[in-house]
């Protein structure tokens, strides 16, 4: 049960352009609709890991959380070049609260 | 606790006893599963937190370097420089079963095109050293970033499963099992009562017969 998946990055152009040099597929988006479309089509398109900048993810929380229960793809938030919004950390804490019942970290 | 709506018969009693046995066993198993899941989850979430902190810090540095590069270079040349990567990364995802939670195991395959050596997909003539630094930093972060992806996904899936298991354990512990016990007691008392009333009736009948004779 294995399959070669691709890796993608979604974010604003300034943040994600650098990833292109590493052989990661880059989708530059600027608004909510294009972000949602990019994420959905990437998920359909056999991307195993999709990195998405927190700025963009904060626009489309529903779409991001839709992939939480699936094994593939893993949607991972990364800070953008404007710094972190702490959404990624919040999501970890959310997981802890959901599992343990209170935040123990 | 409410008593289930059943007929107080011996057959029903046996049936309920069987159900109680199954429920108790199920409860014990689920409880064990929950404990083990929790133990692993806590290990994993600590790792997740540590990784994320590191990644966020290092990414910030890389972005700063890249920002510097884009400041000294013209956007066209910058875009051209990174447009054709030498390396391609893909990921091989297998599924591992941890206490019935299917978590991904990711293996990364990085393949450099033709000659190894330089990771930079551009010539050095038109680009600035700032870009080199940004790319090399980002290149160094990549393994950690991918590890983070694996761990974070596993944590997400396990958190879901733990929540589900906890609900089941609680439903069994606080609802199903007490209800069954209560109902079994109810049927027992009812059967005993019936027996007593039968005895009393028999005694009465005997009295009447004795008096008449």
CSV table of N, CA and C in Angstrom, one decimal, chain A residues 33 62 104-105:
chain,number,residue,atom,x,y,z
A,33,UNK,N,-10.7,32.5,-2.7
A,33,UNK,CA,-11.2,31.5,-3.7
A,33,UNK,C,-10.1,30.7,-4.3
A,62,UNK,N,-12.2,26.1,7.1
A,62,UNK,CA,-13.0,25.0,6.9
A,62,UNK,C,-12.4,24.0,5.9
A,104,UNK,N,-2.2,20.0,28.6
A,104,UNK,CA,-1.2,19.6,29.6
A,104,UNK,C,0.2,20.1,29.2
A,105,UNK,N,0.3,20.7,28.1
A,105,UNK,CA,1.7,21.1,27.6
A,105,UNK,C,2.1,22.5,28.2
